[in-house]
CSV table of C-alpha atoms and ligand atoms in Angstrom, one decimal:
chain,number,residue,atom,x,y,z
A,1,MET,CA,9.9,-5.3,-22.1
A,2,ARG,CA,9.9,-6.7,-18.4
A,3,ASP,CA,7.6,-4.3,-16.4
A,4,PRO,CA,10.1,-2.9,-13.6
A,5,ALA,CA,7.1,-3.7,-11.2
A,6,SER,CA,7.3,-7.4,-11.9
A,7,VAL,CA,10.8,-8.6,-10.7
A,8,ALA,CA,10.2,-9.7,-7.0
A,9,PRO,CA,12.0,-12.1,-4.5
A,10,ALA,CA,10.3,-15.5,-4.0
A,11,PRO,CA,9.7,-16.3,-0.3
A,12,VAL,CA,12.1,-17.8,2.1
A,13,GLN,CA,9.9,-20.4,3.2
A,14,ASP,CA,7.4,-23.0,1.5
A,15,PRO,CA,4.7,-20.4,0.1
A,16,MET,CA,2.2,-22.6,0.9
A,17,ILE,CA,3.5,-23.4,4.6
A,18,THR,CA,2.3,-20.6,7.3
A,19,GLN,CA,4.7,-19.9,10.1
A,20,PRO,CA,3.5,-18.9,13.4
A,21,VAL,CA,4.9,-15.3,14.3
A,22,LEU,CA,4.3,-13.7,17.7
A,23,ILE,CA,2.3,-10.2,17.8
A,24,ARG,CA,4.8,-7.6,19.6
A,25,ARG,CA,2.7,-4.7,19.4
A,26,VAL,CA,-1.0,-3.2,18.2
A,27,ILE,CA,-1.4,0.2,17.4
A,28,TRP,CA,-4.7,1.4,17.0
A,29,GLU,CA,-4.5,4.0,14.2
A,30,ASN,CA,-8.2,5.0,14.0
A,31,ASP,CA,-11.4,3.4,15.4
A,32,ASP,CA,-11.4,0.7,12.8
A,33,THR,CA,-7.5,0.7,11.3
A,34,PHE,CA,-5.0,-1.0,13.6
A,35,THR,CA,-1.2,-2.0,12.9
A,36,LEU,CA,0.2,-5.5,14.0
A,37,THR,CA,4.0,-5.3,14.5
A,38,LEU,CA,5.0,-9.3,14.0
A,39,ASP,CA,8.0,-10.5,15.5
A,40,LEU,CA,9.9,-12.6,12.8
A,41,THR,CA,13.0,-13.7,15.1
A,42,GLY,CA,11.4,-17.1,15.8
A,43,THR,CA,10.4,-18.6,12.7
A,44,LEU,CA,11.3,-16.3,9.8
A,45,PRO,CA,14.5,-14.7,10.7
A,46,GLY,CA,15.7,-14.3,7.2
A,47,PHE,CA,12.6,-12.7,5.9
A,48,THR,CA,12.8,-9.8,3.5
A,49,PHE,CA,10.3,-7.8,1.3
A,50,LEU,CA,10.0,-5.2,-1.3
A,51,PRO,CA,7.8,-2.3,-1.0
A,52,GLY,CA,4.0,-2.8,-2.2
A,53,GLN,CA,4.4,-6.5,-1.5
A,54,PHE,CA,2.0,-8.6,0.7
A,55,ASN,CA,1.6,-11.4,3.2
A,56,MET,CA,-1.3,-13.9,3.8
A,57,VAL,CA,-2.0,-13.5,7.6
A,58,TYR,CA,-3.7,-16.6,9.0
A,59,VAL,CA,-5.9,-16.4,12.0
A,60,TYR,CA,-5.6,-20.1,13.3
A,61,GLY,CA,-8.8,-22.1,12.6
A,62,MET,CA,-10.2,-19.4,10.8
A,63,GLY,CA,-8.7,-18.4,7.5
A,64,GLU,CA,-6.3,-16.0,5.5
A,65,ALA,CA,-6.5,-12.6,4.6
A,66,ALA,CA,-4.0,-10.6,1.9
A,67,ILE,CA,-2.5,-7.9,4.0
A,68,SER,CA,0.6,-5.5,2.6
A,69,ILE,CA,3.6,-4.9,4.4
A,70,SER,CA,3.5,-1.4,5.9
A,71,SER,CA,7.0,-1.2,7.6
A,72,ASP,CA,10.2,0.1,6.7
A,73,PRO,CA,11.8,-2.7,4.4
A,74,THR,CA,15.4,-2.3,6.1
A,75,ARG,CA,14.1,-3.0,9.1
A,76,THR,CA,15.0,-6.7,10.6
A,77,GLY,CA,13.3,-8.8,13.0
A,78,THR,CA,9.9,-7.3,12.8
A,79,LEU,CA,7.2,-6.6,10.1
A,80,ASP,CA,4.1,-4.0,10.5
A,81,HIS,CA,0.7,-4.8,8.9
A,82,THR,CA,-1.8,-2.2,8.9
A,83,ILE,CA,-5.5,-3.4,8.6
A,84,HIS,CA,-8.7,-2.1,8.4
A,85,ARG,CA,-11.8,-4.1,10.0
A,86,VAL,CA,-14.0,-4.8,7.4
A,87,GLY,CA,-15.6,-8.5,7.8
A,88,ALA,CA,-15.2,-11.8,9.5
A,89,MET,CA,-11.3,-12.1,9.3
A,90,THR,CA,-10.1,-8.7,9.7
A,91,THR,CA,-12.6,-8.6,12.8
A,92,ARG,CA,-10.9,-11.3,14.5
A,93,LEU,CA,-7.2,-9.9,13.7
A,94,ALA,CA,-8.6,-6.7,15.5
A,95,HIS,CA,-9.4,-8.8,18.6
A,96,LYS,CA,-5.6,-10.1,18.8
A,97,LYS,CA,-3.2,-8.4,21.6
A,98,ARG,CA,0.1,-8.2,22.2
A,99,GLY,CA,1.8,-11.8,22.9
A,100,ASP,CA,-1.1,-13.4,20.4
A,101,MET,CA,0.3,-15.4,17.7
A,102,VAL,CA,-1.0,-15.3,14.1
A,103,GLY,CA,0.2,-17.3,10.9
A,104,LEU,CA,2.2,-15.8,8.1
A,105,ARG,CA,3.1,-16.8,4.6
A,106,GLY,CA,4.9,-14.7,2.2
A,107,PRO,CA,6.0,-12.2,1.0
A,108,PHE,CA,3.8,-12.1,-2.5
A,109,GLY,CA,3.7,-10.4,-5.2
A,110,SER,CA,5.4,-7.5,-7.4
A,111,HIS,CA,6.5,-4.4,-5.9
A,112,TRP,CA,6.7,-0.5,-6.5
A,113,PRO,CA,9.6,0.1,-8.7
A,114,ILE,CA,11.7,2.9,-6.8
A,115,ASP,CA,14.7,2.8,-8.6
A,116,VAL,CA,13.1,4.1,-11.8
A,117,ALA,CA,12.2,7.5,-9.7
A,118,ARG,CA,16.0,8.3,-9.2
A,119,GLY,CA,16.8,11.9,-10.3
A,120,LYS,CA,12.8,12.1,-10.6
A,121,ASP,CA,10.2,13.8,-9.0
A,122,VAL,CA,7.8,11.5,-7.0
A,123,CYS,CA,3.8,11.6,-7.0
A,124,ILE,CA,2.0,9.4,-4.4
A,125,ALA,CA,-1.8,9.6,-4.8
A,126,THR,CA,-3.5,7.3,-2.2
A,127,GLY,CA,-6.7,7.0,0.1
A,128,GLY,CA,-7.8,5.4,3.0
A,129,ILE,CA,-5.8,2.0,3.7
A,130,GLY,CA,-4.0,2.5,0.4
A,131,LEU,CA,-1.5,4.5,2.3
A,132,ALA,CA,-0.1,1.3,3.8
A,133,PRO,CA,1.4,-0.1,0.8
A,134,LEU,CA,2.8,2.9,-0.1
A,135,ARG,CA,4.5,3.6,3.4
A,136,PRO,CA,7.4,1.6,2.7
A,137,VAL,CA,8.0,3.5,-0.3
A,138,LEU,CA,8.1,6.6,1.5
A,139,TYR,CA,10.6,5.0,3.9
A,140,THR,CA,12.9,4.1,1.1
A,141,ILE,CA,12.9,7.1,-0.8
A,142,LEU,CA,13.2,9.4,2.5
A,143,ARG,CA,16.3,7.5,3.4
A,144,GLU,CA,18.2,8.7,0.4
A,145,ARG,CA,16.3,11.8,-0.2
A,146,ASP,CA,18.8,13.7,-2.3
A,147,GLN,CA,18.5,11.1,-4.6
A,148,TYR,CA,14.9,12.1,-5.5
A,149,GLY,CA,13.5,15.6,-6.7
A,150,ARG,CA,10.1,16.6,-5.1
A,151,VAL,CA,8.1,14.1,-3.4
A,152,ILE,CA,4.6,14.9,-3.4
A,153,LEU,CA,2.1,12.6,-1.1
A,154,LEU,CA,-1.5,13.4,-2.0
A,155,TYR,CA,-3.9,11.6,0.5
A,156,GLY,CA,-7.5,11.4,1.3
A,157,GLY,CA,-9.5,9.9,4.2
A,158,ARG,CA,-13.1,9.7,5.3
A,159,SER,CA,-12.5,12.1,7.9
A,160,PRO,CA,-10.0,13.6,10.0
A,161,LEU,CA,-9.7,11.0,12.5
A,162,ASP,CA,-9.6,8.3,9.6
A,163,LEU,CA,-6.2,9.4,8.4
A,164,LEU,CA,-3.4,7.0,9.1
A,165,TYR,CA,0.0,7.8,10.6
A,166,ARG,CA,-0.7,11.2,11.3
A,167,VAL,CA,2.4,11.9,13.2
A,168,GLU,CA,4.7,10.4,10.4
A,169,LEU,CA,2.6,12.8,7.8
A,170,GLU,CA,3.7,15.9,10.1
A,171,ARG,CA,7.2,14.3,10.0
A,172,TRP,CA,7.3,13.5,6.5
A,173,ALA,CA,6.4,17.1,5.7
A,174,ASN,CA,8.3,19.0,8.4
A,175,GLU,CA,11.7,17.3,8.2
A,176,HIS,CA,11.8,15.6,4.7
A,177,GLU,CA,10.7,18.1,2.3
A,178,VAL,CA,7.7,16.0,1.5
A,179,GLU,CA,4.9,18.1,0.1
A,180,VAL,CA,1.9,16.6,2.1
A,181,LEU,CA,-1.4,17.4,0.9
A,182,VAL,CA,-4.3,15.7,2.7
A,183,THR,CA,-8.2,15.9,2.0
A,184,VAL,CA,-10.9,14.3,3.9
A,185,ASP,CA,-14.4,13.7,2.8
A,186,ARG,CA,-16.3,15.6,5.8
A,187,GLY,CA,-14.2,17.7,8.2
A,188,ASP,CA,-14.9,18.6,11.8
A,189,SER,CA,-14.6,21.5,13.8
A,190,SER,CA,-10.7,21.4,14.4
A,191,TRP,CA,-10.5,20.5,10.5
A,192,LYS,CA,-8.6,23.2,8.5
A,193,GLY,CA,-7.5,21.6,5.6
A,194,HIS,CA,-9.2,20.1,2.2
A,195,ILE,CA,-12.1,18.8,1.8
A,196,GLY,CA,-13.2,16.6,-1.2
A,197,VAL,CA,-11.7,13.7,-3.3
A,198,VAL,CA,-8.0,12.9,-3.6
A,199,THR,CA,-8.1,14.1,-7.4
A,200,ALA,CA,-8.9,17.4,-6.1
A,201,LEU,CA,-5.5,18.2,-4.6
A,202,PHE,CA,-4.1,18.1,-8.1
A,203,SER,CA,-5.2,21.4,-8.7
A,204,TYR,CA,-3.0,22.7,-5.9
A,205,ILE,CA,0.3,21.1,-7.4
A,206,LYS,CA,2.0,21.6,-10.9
A,207,LEU,CA,3.8,18.5,-12.0
A,208,ASP,CA,6.7,18.2,-14.4
A,209,ALA,CA,5.1,15.5,-16.2
A,210,ARG,CA,8.0,14.0,-18.1
A,211,ASN,CA,10.1,13.9,-14.9
A,212,THR,CA,7.7,12.5,-12.5
A,213,VAL,CA,7.1,8.7,-11.5
A,214,ALA,CA,3.3,8.2,-10.0
A,215,TYR,CA,2.5,5.6,-7.5
A,216,VAL,CA,-1.2,5.1,-6.9
A,217,CYS,CA,-3.3,2.7,-4.5
A,218,GLY,CA,-6.6,3.1,-3.0
A,219,PRO,CA,-10.2,2.5,-4.1
A,220,GLU,CA,-10.6,1.5,-7.7
A,221,ILE,CA,-12.7,4.2,-8.6
A,222,MET,CA,-10.3,6.6,-6.9
A,223,MET,CA,-7.3,5.1,-9.0
A,224,LYS,CA,-9.3,5.7,-12.4
A,225,TYR,CA,-10.0,9.0,-11.6
A,226,THR,CA,-6.1,9.6,-10.5
A,227,VAL,CA,-5.2,8.0,-13.9
A,228,ASP,CA,-7.3,10.3,-15.9
A,229,GLU,CA,-5.7,13.3,-14.2
A,230,LEU,CA,-2.5,12.0,-14.7
A,231,GLU,CA,-2.7,11.5,-18.4
A,232,ARG,CA,-4.4,14.9,-18.7
A,233,ARG,CA,-1.3,16.3,-17.0
A,234,GLY,CA,0.8,14.6,-19.4
A,235,LEU,CA,2.6,11.9,-17.6
A,236,PRO,CA,3.9,9.0,-19.6
A,237,PRO,CA,1.6,5.7,-18.9
A,238,ASP,CA,4.7,3.8,-18.1
A,239,GLN,CA,5.7,6.3,-15.6
A,240,VAL,CA,2.5,5.6,-13.6
A,241,TYR,CA,2.1,2.6,-11.1
A,242,LEU,CA,-0.9,1.2,-9.8
A,243,SER,CA,-1.6,-1.7,-6.8
A,244,MET,CA,-4.8,-3.7,-7.5
A,245,GLU,CA,-6.8,-5.7,-5.2
A,246,ARG,CA,-9.0,-8.7,-5.5
A,247,ASN,CA,-10.0,-11.4,-3.3
A,248,MET,CA,-7.2,-13.8,-2.7
A,249,LYS,CA,-6.8,-17.5,-1.5
A,250,CYS,CA,-3.5,-19.1,-2.6
A,251,ALA,CA,-1.5,-16.4,-3.3
A,252,ILE,CA,0.8,-18.2,-5.7
A,253,GLY,CA,-1.1,-18.0,-8.8
A,254,PHE,CA,-3.1,-21.6,-8.4
A,255,CYS,CA,-6.5,-21.0,-7.4
A,256,GLY,CA,-7.8,-18.4,-9.8
A,257,HIS,CA,-9.7,-16.4,-7.1
A,258,CYS,CA,-7.6,-13.0,-8.0
A,259,GLN,CA,-7.9,-13.3,-11.6
A,260,MET,CA,-8.8,-10.2,-13.5
A,261,GLY,CA,-8.6,-10.9,-17.3
A,262,PRO,CA,-5.4,-12.6,-18.2
A,263,THR,CA,-3.3,-11.5,-15.2
A,264,PHE,CA,-3.6,-13.1,-11.5
A,265,ILE,CA,-2.8,-10.3,-9.2
A,266,CYS,CA,-1.5,-12.4,-6.5
A,267,LYS,CA,1.8,-13.5,-8.6
A,268,ASP,CA,1.9,-10.9,-11.4
A,269,GLY,CA,0.6,-8.1,-9.2
A,270,PRO,CA,-0.6,-6.5,-7.2
A,271,VAL,CA,1.7,-3.8,-8.8
A,272,TYR,CA,1.4,-2.9,-12.2
A,273,SER,CA,2.6,-0.4,-14.6
A,274,LEU,CA,-0.5,1.7,-16.0
A,275,PRO,CA,0.3,0.2,-19.7
A,276,ARG,CA,0.0,-3.2,-18.3
A,277,ILE,CA,-3.5,-3.0,-16.3
A,278,ARG,CA,-5.1,-0.3,-18.0
A,279,PRO,CA,-7.0,-2.2,-20.6
A,280,LEU,CA,-8.6,-3.7,-17.5
A,281,LEU,CA,-9.2,-1.0,-15.6
A,282,ASP,CA,-12.6,0.2,-16.9
A,283,ARG,CA,-14.1,-3.3,-17.2
A,284,LYS,CA,-16.3,-3.5,-14.6
A,285,GLU,CA,-17.2,-7.5,-14.8
A,286,LEU,CA,-13.7,-8.3,-14.3
B,301,FAD,C1,-2.7,-7.6,-2.4
B,301,FAD,C2,-3.9,-7.1,-1.2
B,301,FAD,C3,-3.2,-6.4,-0.3
B,301,FAD,C4,-4.1,-5.9,0.7
B,301,FAD,N1,-3.5,-5.1,1.7
B,301,FAD,C5,-4.3,-4.8,2.9
B,301,FAD,C6,-3.9,-4.3,3.8
B,301,FAD,O1,-2.9,-3.7,3.7
B,301,FAD,N2,-4.9,-3.8,5.0
B,301,FAD,C7,-5.9,-4.1,4.8
B,301,FAD,O2,-6.9,-4.0,6.1
B,301,FAD,N3,-6.8,-4.9,3.8
B,301,FAD,C8,-6.0,-5.1,2.8
B,301,FAD,N4,-5.9,-5.9,1.8
B,301,FAD,C9,-7.8,-6.2,1.8
B,301,FAD,C10,-8.0,-7.6,2.6
B,301,FAD,O3,-7.2,-8.5,2.0
B,301,FAD,C11,-9.4,-7.8,3.0
B,301,FAD,O4,-10.2,-6.4,3.5
B,301,FAD,C12,-9.9,-8.8,3.6
B,301,FAD,O5,-9.2,-10.0,3.2
B,301,FAD,C13,-11.2,-8.8,4.1
B,301,FAD,O6,-11.4,-10.0,4.9
B,301,FAD,P1,-12.7,-10.0,6.0
B,301,FAD,O7,-13.1,-11.5,6.1
B,301,FAD,O8,-12.3,-9.2,7.1
B,301,FAD,O9,-13.9,-9.4,4.9
B,301,FAD,P2,-14.8,-10.3,4.0
B,301,FAD,O10,-15.9,-11.0,5.0
B,301,FAD,O11,-14.1,-10.8,3.2
B,301,FAD,O12,-15.7,-9.0,3.6
B,301,FAD,C14,-16.5,-8.2,4.5
B,301,FAD,C15,-17.3,-7.3,3.6
B,301,FAD,O13,-16.4,-6.1,3.4
B,301,FAD,C16,-16.2,-5.9,2.0
B,301,FAD,N5,-14.4,-5.9,2.0
B,301,FAD,C17,-13.8,-6.8,1.6
B,301,FAD,N6,-12.7,-6.3,1.3
B,301,FAD,C18,-12.6,-4.7,1.5
B,301,FAD,C19,-12.0,-3.8,1.7
B,301,FAD,N7,-10.7,-4.1,1.0
B,301,FAD,N8,-12.5,-2.5,1.6
B,301,FAD,C20,-13.6,-2.5,1.8
B,301,FAD,N9,-14.4,-3.4,1.7
B,301,FAD,C21,-14.1,-4.8,1.8
B,301,FAD,C22,-16.6,-7.2,1.2
B,301,FAD,O14,-17.0,-6.9,0.1
B,301,FAD,C23,-17.8,-7.5,2.2
B,301,FAD,O15,-19.2,-6.7,1.9
B,301,FAD,C24,-5.5,-6.4,0.6
B,301,FAD,C25,-6.1,-7.1,-0.6
B,301,FAD,C26,-4.9,-7.7,-1.5
B,301,FAD,C27,-5.7,-8.4,-2.5
């Protein structure tokens, strides 16, 4: 059977040709993570994407990085990418300002299948920058909130100040009946919430396992433990979806940089159903 995550639209342009786009806004989410809002109206007016897909973002004269799209898929004209500064490319992107140009090609990859969750409960488990590719899932579900049962968001960050989209987290909880549970590795004097790993949050919720679809994105070790927890609670594996990450170059399955066993994460992933990726999850050398 075809994986519901794997059907995705092809890029509207030649996937190897980078289009110049204007940075319309830069928002710093925390000390080392920022969101670029890119203006597509000039060069990519027909751009559409599905939640979970990513673009290759190009810094002229330097190179590209794979970055998930973090905005609402129904918004036209602009696109958000939330970027964690970790190395040379992302640091260069962090220096960009409103009015600067970057290059873009995409969208690439598979997507979070949201239709499969219609009529069911949704459990989103994520850590750190992993919330960025899941934000479009929340926008999509919350637009038709009555079509879904409970919506649970389990989210972990390093510290209270590292948490992304703090205003939205409150809005989702207060205005959209999302059960938002947040935990941090280290609290501070103002933090009254949970401290510990994301998986510890499962002890505060009861899941109706047969009737729940789970979307998981974060560091690989967090995803492994989350999958264990979901399986322990009886979630059928085909109701669990994960987004994988590997170093990427071409993004269209030619170069092999992102190969993981028999699969290329750029074109078969990044989103996989658990039965498809399970055999590879525990194999460290891949
Ligand atoms: C499908 C996909 C979607 C992605 N979406 C996003 C996104 O939405 N936002 C985002 O910020 N990043 C995302 N990434 C990761 C991003 O592509 C890399 O962080 C980026 O390419 C690093 O480039 P760099 O030159 O800054 O760092 P590099 O010079 O390549 O790496 C510098 C150091 O950071 C480490 N490093 C690299 N990547 C990571 C990482 N992700 N986390 C922690 N340490 C890392 C390296 O091991 C190295 O030690 C995504 C990756 C994939 C494959």
